[in-house]
Short mmCIF file of C-alpha atoms in Angstrom, two decimals:
data_model
loop_
_atom_site.label_atom_id
_atom_site.label_comp_id
_atom_site.label_asym_id
_atom_site.label_seq_id
_atom_site.Cartn_x
_atom_site.Cartn_y
_atom_site.Cartn_z
CA UNK G 1 -10.22 -24.52 -19.73
CA UNK G 2 -10.29 -24.66 -23.50
CA UNK G 3 -9.53 -28.03 -25.03
CA UNK G 4 -6.81 -27.75 -27.61
CA UNK G 5 -4.93 -30.10 -29.92
CA UNK G 6 -2.06 -27.72 -30.49
CA UNK G 7 0.95 -29.42 -28.84
CA UNK G 8 2.73 -26.11 -28.09
CA UNK G 9 -0.35 -24.76 -26.29
CA UNK G 10 -0.86 -28.02 -24.43
CA UNK G 11 2.77 -28.01 -23.29
CA UNK G 12 2.52 -24.36 -22.21
CA UNK G 13 -0.63 -25.12 -20.25
CA UNK G 14 1.06 -28.06 -18.53
CA UNK G 15 4.03 -25.85 -17.61
CA UNK G 16 1.66 -23.24 -16.21
CA UNK G 17 -0.28 -25.77 -14.15
CA UNK G 18 2.94 -27.27 -12.76
CA UNK G 19 4.15 -23.79 -11.76
CA UNK G 20 0.87 -23.02 -10.02
CA UNK G 21 0.84 -26.40 -8.24
CA UNK G 22 4.42 -25.77 -7.04
CA UNK G 23 3.29 -22.42 -5.56
CA UNK G 24 5.54 -20.52 -7.95
CA UNK G 25 4.27 -16.98 -8.44
CA UNK G 26 3.15 -16.21 -11.97
CA UNK G 27 4.72 -12.93 -13.15
CA UNK G 28 3.55 -10.50 -15.86
CA UNK G 29 5.71 -11.82 -18.67
CA UNK G 30 5.14 -15.52 -17.91
CA UNK G 31 2.88 -17.58 -20.12
CA UNK G 32 -0.63 -17.96 -18.74
CA UNK G 33 -3.92 -19.29 -20.13
CA UNK G 34 -6.15 -16.61 -21.63
CA UNK G 35 -8.92 -17.49 -19.20
CA UNK G 36 -6.54 -17.05 -16.22
CA UNK G 37 -5.56 -13.61 -17.52
CA UNK G 38 -9.19 -12.64 -18.15
CA UNK G 39 -10.32 -13.82 -14.70
CA UNK G 40 -7.54 -11.86 -13.02
CA UNK G 41 -8.22 -8.70 -15.02
CA UNK G 42 -11.88 -8.88 -14.02
CA UNK G 43 -11.19 -9.62 -10.36
CA UNK G 44 -8.37 -7.09 -9.87
CA UNK G 45 -10.18 -4.35 -11.81
CA UNK G 46 -13.37 -4.82 -9.83
CA UNK G 47 -11.33 -4.83 -6.66
CA UNK G 48 -9.76 -1.52 -7.72
CA UNK G 49 -13.16 -0.06 -8.62
CA UNK G 50 -14.43 -1.05 -5.16
CA UNK G 51 -11.66 0.96 -3.50
CA UNK G 52 -12.47 4.01 -5.59
CA UNK G 53 -16.26 3.86 -5.22
CA UNK G 54 -15.77 2.93 -1.55
CA UNK G 55 -14.37 6.39 -0.90
CA UNK G 56 -17.83 7.89 -1.40
CA UNK G 57 -19.89 6.48 1.50
CA UNK G 58 -17.21 7.44 4.01
CA UNK G 59 -16.27 10.76 2.45
CA UNK G 60 -19.93 11.61 2.92
CA UNK G 61 -19.09 12.18 6.63
CA UNK G 62 -15.73 14.02 6.37
CA UNK G 63 -17.24 17.50 6.69
CA UNK G 64 -19.51 16.35 9.51
CA UNK G 65 -17.08 14.30 11.63
CA UNK G 66 -17.78 15.07 15.31
CA UNK G 67 -14.20 15.89 16.39
CA UNK G 68 -10.99 16.99 14.76
CA UNK G 69 -9.33 13.70 15.73
CA UNK G 70 -12.06 11.63 14.10
CA UNK G 71 -12.01 13.89 11.06
CA UNK G 72 -8.24 13.55 10.56
CA UNK G 73 -8.52 9.75 10.89
CA UNK G 74 -11.33 9.61 8.34
CA UNK G 75 -9.45 11.78 5.83
CA UNK G 76 -6.36 9.57 6.16
CA UNK G 77 -8.47 6.49 5.68
CA UNK G 78 -10.12 7.77 2.52
CA UNK G 79 -6.66 8.71 1.25
CA UNK G 80 -5.54 5.13 1.89
CA UNK G 81 -8.50 3.79 -0.13
CA UNK G 82 -7.43 5.95 -3.08
CA UNK G 83 -3.93 4.47 -2.74
CA UNK G 84 -5.33 0.93 -2.67
CA UNK G 85 -7.20 1.67 -5.88
CA UNK G 86 -3.95 2.84 -7.49
CA UNK G 87 -1.98 -0.23 -6.34
CA UNK G 88 -4.69 -2.45 -7.80
CA UNK G 89 -5.02 -0.62 -11.12
CA UNK G 90 -1.24 -0.96 -11.34
CA UNK G 91 -1.49 -4.72 -10.75
CA UNK G 92 -4.26 -5.03 -13.36
CA UNK G 93 -2.15 -3.13 -15.88
CA UNK G 94 0.63 -5.71 -15.66
CA UNK G 95 -1.87 -8.03 -17.40
CA UNK G 96 -1.90 -5.80 -20.48
CA UNK G 97 -4.98 -3.63 -19.92
CA UNK G 98 -5.01 0.15 -19.53
CA UNK G 99 -6.37 1.98 -16.52
CA UNK G 100 -8.38 4.36 -18.71
CA UNK G 101 -10.01 1.35 -20.36
CA UNK G 102 -10.92 -0.16 -16.97
CA UNK G 103 -12.36 3.12 -15.70
CA UNK G 104 -14.38 3.32 -18.89
CA UNK G 105 -15.82 -0.13 -18.12
CA UNK G 106 -16.70 1.01 -14.61
CA UNK G 107 -18.37 4.17 -15.87
CA UNK G 108 -20.45 2.29 -18.42
CA UNK G 109 -21.46 -0.44 -15.97
CA UNK G 110 -19.60 -3.21 -17.81
CA UNK G 111 -17.51 -3.95 -14.72
CA UNK G 112 -18.82 -4.05 -11.18
CA UNK G 113 -17.64 -2.97 -7.76
CA UNK G 114 -18.38 -4.44 -4.33
CA UNK G 115 -22.10 -4.63 -3.53
CA UNK G 116 -21.47 -3.10 -0.11
CA UNK G 117 -20.84 0.43 -1.37
CA UNK G 118 -24.38 0.73 -2.65
CA UNK G 119 -25.64 1.18 0.90
CA UNK G 120 -26.03 4.68 2.35
CA UNK G 121 -24.16 6.11 5.35
CA UNK G 122 -27.04 7.55 7.35
CA UNK G 123 -25.33 8.41 10.65
CA UNK G 124 -21.84 9.02 12.03
CA UNK G 125 -21.89 5.52 13.55
CA UNK G 126 -21.97 4.08 10.02
CA UNK G 127 -18.35 5.21 9.64
CA UNK G 128 -17.52 2.92 12.58
CA UNK G 129 -19.60 0.03 11.26
CA UNK G 130 -17.86 0.30 7.88
CA UNK G 131 -14.45 0.22 9.53
CA UNK G 132 -15.25 -2.71 11.78
CA UNK G 133 -17.48 -4.87 9.56
CA UNK G 134 -16.81 -3.84 5.98
CA UNK G 135 -13.05 -3.49 6.34
CA UNK G 136 -13.10 -6.58 8.57
CA UNK G 137 -14.81 -8.59 5.83
CA UNK G 138 -12.38 -7.15 3.29
CA UNK G 139 -9.41 -8.29 5.41
CA UNK G 140 -10.85 -11.79 5.81
CA UNK G 141 -11.18 -11.92 2.02
CA UNK G 142 -7.84 -10.34 1.25
CA UNK G 143 -5.37 -11.97 3.64
CA UNK G 144 -5.54 -15.26 1.67
CA UNK G 145 -5.05 -13.21 -1.52
CA UNK G 146 -1.57 -12.31 -0.26
CA UNK G 147 -0.74 -15.89 -1.35
CA UNK G 148 -2.55 -15.59 -4.69
CA UNK G 149 -0.73 -17.27 -7.59
CA UNK G 150 -0.37 -14.00 -9.53
CA UNK G 151 2.65 -12.13 -8.10
CA UNK G 152 1.67 -8.48 -8.69
CA UNK G 153 -1.78 -9.04 -7.16
CA UNK G 154 -0.31 -10.88 -4.15
CA UNK G 155 2.20 -8.06 -3.55
CA UNK G 156 -0.49 -5.38 -3.79
CA UNK G 157 -2.55 -7.30 -1.23
CA UNK G 158 0.32 -7.40 1.27
CA UNK G 159 0.49 -3.60 1.27
CA UNK G 160 -3.28 -3.21 1.35
CA UNK G 161 -3.85 -5.66 4.20
CA UNK G 162 -1.41 -3.79 6.43
CA UNK G 163 -3.42 -0.60 6.02
CA UNK G 164 -6.86 -2.21 6.17
CA UNK G 165 -6.10 -3.75 9.53
CA UNK G 166 -5.81 -0.41 11.23
CA UNK G 167 -8.86 0.91 9.39
CA UNK G 168 -10.69 -1.91 11.07
CA UNK G 169 -9.25 -0.90 14.43
CA UNK G 170 -10.34 2.70 14.04
CA UNK G 171 -13.87 1.55 13.20
CA UNK G 172 -13.95 -0.73 16.20
CA UNK G 173 -12.65 2.04 18.46
CA UNK G 174 -15.28 4.43 17.12
CA UNK G 175 -18.10 1.98 17.86
CA UNK G 176 -16.59 1.12 21.23
CA UNK G 177 -16.63 4.81 22.17
CA UNK G 178 -20.23 5.24 21.04
CA UNK G 179 -21.36 2.03 22.76
CA UNK G 180 -20.02 3.41 26.05
CA UNK G 181 -21.44 6.89 25.52
CA UNK G 182 -24.92 8.26 26.03
CA UNK G 183 -28.05 6.20 25.40
CA UNK G 184 -28.46 8.00 22.06
CA UNK G 185 -24.89 7.24 21.00
CA UNK G 186 -25.29 3.62 21.97
CA UNK G 187 -28.56 3.34 20.03
CA UNK G 188 -26.88 4.94 17.01
CA UNK G 189 -24.03 2.38 17.16
CA UNK G 190 -26.49 -0.53 17.43
CA UNK G 191 -28.57 0.80 14.55
CA UNK G 192 -25.48 1.05 12.33
CA UNK G 193 -24.42 -2.53 13.14
CA UNK G 194 -27.99 -3.71 12.46
CA UNK G 195 -27.93 -2.14 8.98
CA UNK G 196 -24.38 -3.16 7.96
CA UNK G 197 -24.21 -6.74 9.27
CA UNK G 198 -26.04 -8.55 6.48
CA UNK G 199 -24.58 -6.49 3.62
CA UNK G 200 -21.12 -7.28 5.09
CA UNK G 201 -21.84 -11.02 4.94
CA UNK G 202 -22.85 -10.57 1.29
CA UNK G 203 -19.38 -9.18 0.53
CA UNK G 204 -18.09 -12.77 0.42
CA UNK G 205 -20.17 -13.41 -2.68
CA UNK G 206 -22.82 -15.98 -3.54
CA UNK G 207 -22.96 -19.34 -1.72
CA UNK G 208 -20.57 -22.02 -2.98
CA UNK G 209 -23.32 -23.89 -4.81
CA UNK G 210 -24.09 -20.76 -6.82
CA UNK G 211 -20.58 -19.47 -7.54
CA UNK G 212 -19.65 -20.74 -11.01
CA UNK G 213 -16.11 -19.37 -11.09
CA UNK G 214 -14.99 -20.55 -7.66
CA UNK G 215 -13.79 -24.03 -8.61
CA UNK G 216 -11.48 -22.84 -11.35
CA UNK G 217 -10.19 -19.90 -9.31
CA UNK G 218 -9.34 -22.27 -6.45
CA UNK G 219 -7.62 -24.68 -8.89
CA UNK G 220 -5.53 -21.81 -10.25
CA UNK G 221 -4.80 -20.61 -6.71
CA UNK G 222 -6.28 -17.21 -7.37
CA UNK G 223 -8.74 -17.88 -4.60
CA UNK G 224 -7.46 -19.91 -1.67
CA UNK G 225 -10.81 -20.52 0.04
CA UNK G 226 -14.44 -20.67 -1.04
CA UNK G 227 -16.92 -17.85 -0.37
CA UNK G 228 -18.71 -19.83 2.33
CA UNK G 229 -15.49 -20.79 4.11
CA UNK G 230 -14.44 -17.14 4.37
CA UNK G 231 -17.92 -16.02 5.39
CA UNK G 232 -17.92 -18.59 8.22
CA UNK G 233 -14.48 -17.44 9.34
CA UNK G 234 -15.72 -13.83 9.43
CA UNK G 235 -18.80 -14.70 11.51
CA UNK G 236 -16.65 -16.67 13.97
CA UNK G 237 -14.38 -13.63 14.38
CA UNK G 238 -17.19 -11.08 14.69
CA UNK G 239 -19.44 -12.71 17.27
CA UNK G 240 -17.01 -12.34 20.20
CA UNK G 241 -15.98 -8.86 18.98
CA UNK G 242 -19.63 -7.75 19.01
CA UNK G 243 -19.93 -9.11 22.56
CA UNK G 244 -16.95 -7.07 23.71
CA UNK G 245 -18.48 -3.98 22.12
CA UNK G 246 -21.65 -4.69 24.11
CA UNK G 247 -23.64 -4.66 20.86
CA UNK G 248 -25.77 -7.40 19.32
CA UNK G 249 -25.76 -8.79 15.80
CA UNK G 250 -29.18 -8.71 14.08
CA UNK G 251 -29.56 -12.46 13.64
CA UNK G 252 -31.89 -14.47 15.92
CA UNK G 253 -30.57 -17.73 14.43
CA UNK G 254 -27.02 -17.07 15.65
CA UNK G 255 -25.87 -19.91 17.94
CA UNK G 256 -22.65 -21.77 18.62
CA UNK G 257 -22.50 -25.27 17.18
CA UNK G 258 -20.32 -27.26 19.61
CA UNK G 259 -19.97 -30.19 17.23
CA UNK G 260 -18.65 -28.10 14.35
CA UNK G 261 -16.88 -25.55 16.51
CA UNK G 262 -18.45 -22.72 14.48
CA UNK G 263 -21.21 -20.14 14.81
CA UNK G 264 -24.38 -21.02 12.96
CA UNK G 265 -26.06 -18.06 11.34
CA UNK G 266 -29.36 -17.31 9.61
CA UNK G 267 -30.21 -17.26 5.93
CA UNK G 268 -28.88 -14.42 3.79
CA UNK G 269 -31.34 -12.54 1.60
CA UNK G 270 -29.88 -13.48 -1.78
CA UNK G 271 -32.69 -11.71 -3.62
CA UNK G 272 -31.49 -8.45 -2.12
CA UNK G 273 -27.88 -9.31 -3.06
CA UNK G 274 -28.82 -10.00 -6.67
CA UNK G 275 -30.90 -6.82 -6.88
CA UNK G 276 -27.93 -4.75 -5.65
CA UNK G 277 -25.65 -6.43 -8.21
CA UNK G 278 -28.19 -5.67 -10.93
CA UNK G 279 -27.89 -2.00 -10.04
CA UNK G 280 -31.07 -1.80 -8.00
CA UNK G 281 -29.54 -1.18 -4.58
CA UNK G 282 -30.20 1.99 -2.57
CA UNK G 283 -27.23 4.02 -3.90
CA UNK G 284 -26.10 2.35 -7.15
CA UNK G 285 -27.15 5.23 -9.38
CA UNK G 286 -25.82 7.92 -7.09
CA UNK G 287 -22.39 6.26 -6.73
CA UNK G 288 -21.85 5.79 -10.46
CA UNK G 289 -23.22 9.23 -11.31
CA UNK G 290 -20.81 10.83 -8.85
CA UNK G 291 -17.84 8.89 -10.31
CA UNK G 292 -18.80 9.78 -13.88
CA UNK G 293 -19.27 13.43 -12.98
CA UNK G 294 -15.83 13.62 -11.34
CA UNK G 295 -14.30 12.00 -14.42
CA UNK G 296 -16.07 14.19 -16.97
CA UNK G 297 -15.68 17.45 -15.11
CA UNK G 298 -12.00 16.66 -14.52
CA UNK G 299 -11.28 16.04 -18.21
CA UNK G 300 -10.00 19.56 -18.89
CA UNK G 301 -7.60 19.33 -15.92
CA UNK G 302 -6.14 16.06 -17.22
CA UNK G 303 -5.79 17.58 -20.67
CA UNK G 304 -4.10 20.67 -19.24
CA UNK G 305 -1.57 18.52 -17.36
CA UNK G 306 -0.80 16.50 -20.49
CA UNK G 307 -0.45 19.66 -22.61
CA UNK G 308 1.86 21.22 -20.03
CA UNK G 309 4.01 18.07 -19.91
CA UNK G 310 4.22 18.03 -23.71
CA UNK G 311 5.14 21.72 -23.84
CA UNK G 312 7.98 21.23 -21.36
CA UNK G 313 9.20 18.58 -23.68
CA UNK G 314 9.79 14.93 -23.64
CA UNK G 315 10.05 14.07 -19.98
CA UNK G 316 6.79 12.22 -20.13
CA UNK G 317 8.10 8.83 -21.10
CA UNK G 318 6.30 8.25 -24.35
CA UNK G 319 2.90 6.65 -24.93
CA UNK G 320 1.71 8.84 -27.67
CA UNK G 321 2.25 12.29 -26.23
CA UNK G 322 3.75 15.07 -28.22
CA UNK G 323 7.37 15.77 -27.54
CA UNK G 324 8.12 19.45 -28.10
CA UNK G 325 11.60 20.21 -29.37
CA UNK U 1 2.51 -3.17 -8.71
CA UNK U 2 4.58 -5.51 -10.75
CA UNK U 3 8.09 -5.24 -11.95
CA UNK U 4 7.81 -5.86 -15.62
CA UNK U 5 4.69 -3.79 -16.09
CA UNK U 6 6.74 -2.26 -18.87
CA UNK U 7 5.31 -5.02 -21.02
CA UNK U 8 1.78 -4.17 -20.01
CA UNK U 9 1.49 -0.45 -20.58
CA UNK U 10 -1.95 0.75 -21.46
CA UNK U 11 -2.36 -0.61 -24.91
CA UNK U 12 -5.75 0.33 -26.22
CA UNK U 13 -6.28 3.65 -24.50
CA UNK U 14 -4.23 6.60 -25.57
CA UNK U 15 -6.25 8.71 -23.15
CA UNK U 16 -4.23 7.79 -20.07
CA UNK U 17 -1.13 9.54 -18.81
CA UNK U 18 2.13 7.59 -19.23
CA UNK U 19 2.97 4.82 -16.76
CA UNK U 20 5.93 5.25 -14.40
CA UNK U 21 7.71 2.64 -12.32
CA UNK U 22 8.60 3.78 -8.81
CA UNK U 23 11.71 2.80 -6.81
CA UNK U 24 12.15 3.69 -3.14
CA UNK U 25 15.28 3.62 -1.01
CA UNK U 26 14.25 2.90 2.57
CA UNK U 27 15.54 5.00 5.44
CA UNK U 28 18.36 2.60 6.25
CA UNK U 29 18.27 0.71 2.96
CA UNK U 30 21.31 0.40 0.75
CA UNK U 31 19.52 0.32 -2.58
CA UNK U 32 16.36 1.50 -4.28
CA UNK U 33 13.76 -1.23 -4.59
CA UNK U 34 10.74 -1.37 -6.87
CA UNK U 35 7.64 -0.20 -5.00
CA UNK U 36 5.00 -0.10 -7.73
CA UNK U 37 3.79 1.98 -10.61
CA UNK U 38 1.56 4.96 -11.29
CA UNK U 39 0.30 7.21 -14.07
CA UNK U 40 1.40 10.84 -14.24
CA UNK U 41 1.69 13.42 -17.01
CA UNK U 42 5.33 14.23 -16.27
CA UNK U 43 8.28 13.28 -14.07
CA UNK U 44 7.64 16.01 -11.53
CA UNK U 45 4.05 14.94 -10.85
CA UNK U 46 5.13 11.29 -10.93
CA UNK U 47 7.55 12.09 -8.08
CA UNK U 48 4.95 13.97 -6.07
CA UNK U 49 2.35 11.25 -6.52
CA UNK U 50 4.92 8.57 -5.69
CA UNK U 51 5.74 10.42 -2.48
CA UNK U 52 2.07 10.50 -1.48
CA UNK U 53 1.39 6.95 -2.57
CA UNK U 54 4.45 5.00 -1.46
CA UNK U 55 6.21 6.99 1.29
CA UNK U 56 3.28 8.30 3.35
CA UNK U 57 4.40 6.37 6.44
CA UNK U 58 8.12 7.02 6.40
CA UNK U 59 8.89 4.15 4.03
CA UNK U 60 11.81 5.86 2.35
CA UNK U 61 14.16 8.79 1.92
CA UNK U 62 14.83 8.67 -1.81
CA UNK U 63 12.59 8.11 -4.84
CA UNK U 64 13.29 7.28 -8.47
CA UNK U 65 10.59 7.36 -11.12
CA UNK U 66 11.25 5.83 -14.52
CA UNK U 67 8.96 5.83 -17.57
CA UNK U 68 7.79 2.22 -17.85
CA UNK U 69 8.43 2.41 -21.59
CA UNK U 70 12.16 2.94 -20.87
CA UNK U 71 12.54 -0.42 -19.10
CA UNK U 72 13.74 -3.49 -20.99
CA UNK U 73 13.17 -6.82 -19.25
CA UNK U 74 14.60 -10.28 -19.80
CA UNK U 75 12.17 -12.74 -21.32
CA UNK U 76 10.78 -15.62 -19.23
CA UNK U 77 10.93 -17.87 -22.34
CA UNK U 78 14.70 -17.78 -22.34
CA UNK U 79 15.03 -17.91 -18.58
CA UNK U 80 17.06 -21.12 -18.63
CA UNK U 81 19.48 -20.42 -21.51
CA UNK U 82 19.84 -16.78 -20.54
CA UNK U 83 20.87 -17.47 -16.96
CA UNK U 84 22.38 -20.93 -17.48
CA UNK U 85 26.15 -20.21 -17.53
CA UNK U 86 26.29 -19.78 -13.75
CA UNK U 87 25.16 -23.35 -13.08
CA UNK U 88 27.91 -25.09 -15.06
CA UNK U 89 30.67 -22.86 -13.71
CA UNK U 90 30.74 -23.86 -10.04
CA UNK U 91 34.23 -22.36 -9.67
CA UNK U 92 32.47 -18.98 -9.69
CA UNK U 93 31.14 -19.77 -6.22
CA UNK U 94 33.24 -19.56 -3.06
CA UNK U 95 31.93 -22.95 -1.88
CA UNK U 96 33.76 -24.62 -4.82
CA UNK U 97 37.14 -24.26 -3.11
CA UNK U 98 38.36 -26.59 -0.41
CA UNK U 99 40.07 -25.05 2.56
CA UNK U 100 41.97 -27.24 5.06
CA UNK U 101 40.49 -27.43 8.56
CA UNK U 102 41.78 -24.94 11.03
CA UNK U 103 42.67 -22.20 8.58
CA UNK U 104 41.18 -18.96 9.86
CA UNK U 105 40.19 -15.62 8.34
CA UNK U 106 39.89 -17.07 4.85
#
């Protein structure tokens, strides 16, 4: 937090900190420290980007879904992810940034998206593993965000969590079906879990000792728990769920610690995590290239829609468009 | 998502479509409530997108879309003076008036 001698700023900061401590939601027009605003813009925008990029690995299997039921479910799910992206861009915009500006930052690599979406979906079972593990990790992360100090973000998370929870169910059901199918189906389910387990644990971010922003985000009640706390909670939830699927988790170090009442798990490959964040994961280039292509090749359609709205005259609500008489 | 995003419309980028605030009246709801916001080139597409985005699971039976730029909001700085009169006029509240015990339907 910047040190300042300006009494007005100091008083405003004190008011803000009292409001946060009293669990009052901060709303768009309330005073807030610049660093709070900047942290939220970054976090909400990158959350939104993750929803949008996250459509790609799953959409990869829409045309190849093995039954009409599974295909309809997958289409609905990808549609939900698009909606989550829109809710989140809307929340970010209440902080005074434009969506076009945020998308530009995504396209030029100045803002990130979740590391998980840089992994490929190699088989149909990956769709199940994403639902169960990736959406499961997202829910563990996001449920506490429903109590985040910034009102618009908290409200977006309430809507999103409702939908994510049945995405997780559909993934679990998919894996459950495969795990009780033929030997090949079962092997495919196990292989998917083996490949997605560790990347899912990385979704919670770097360990607490190596997460410079955590302390301030917790103090400002943006984050309610540390990365390691949430990661532990996720492991504790997943171990019994894996057992009821009849599948194993790819971690020989996994054992229940009676004293702590938690599952101990093995070391995460942080070198891999950092490489993926640097853009060196298996699909980083492909994901961004696809997003940029969709944006660039769609430019004429967006322009046509804007021109049509302008021609019909003035129902567009301002923001620099031409109003035809 | 936020009410009050009127103050945060896309400043720097003129490239985006205008921002619209969306209000939904639930199936058995008495009034439209703010559901969120979206970008659309015109009112018609704003309505269609709002239908897909906010009423996909039977959330409502009526939609309003309003250009965010058309909304004026009260300022948080003057929250106290602006809304103060109610507090020092307790006779505006029904609990101000004493009613003898035993009087019914009042």
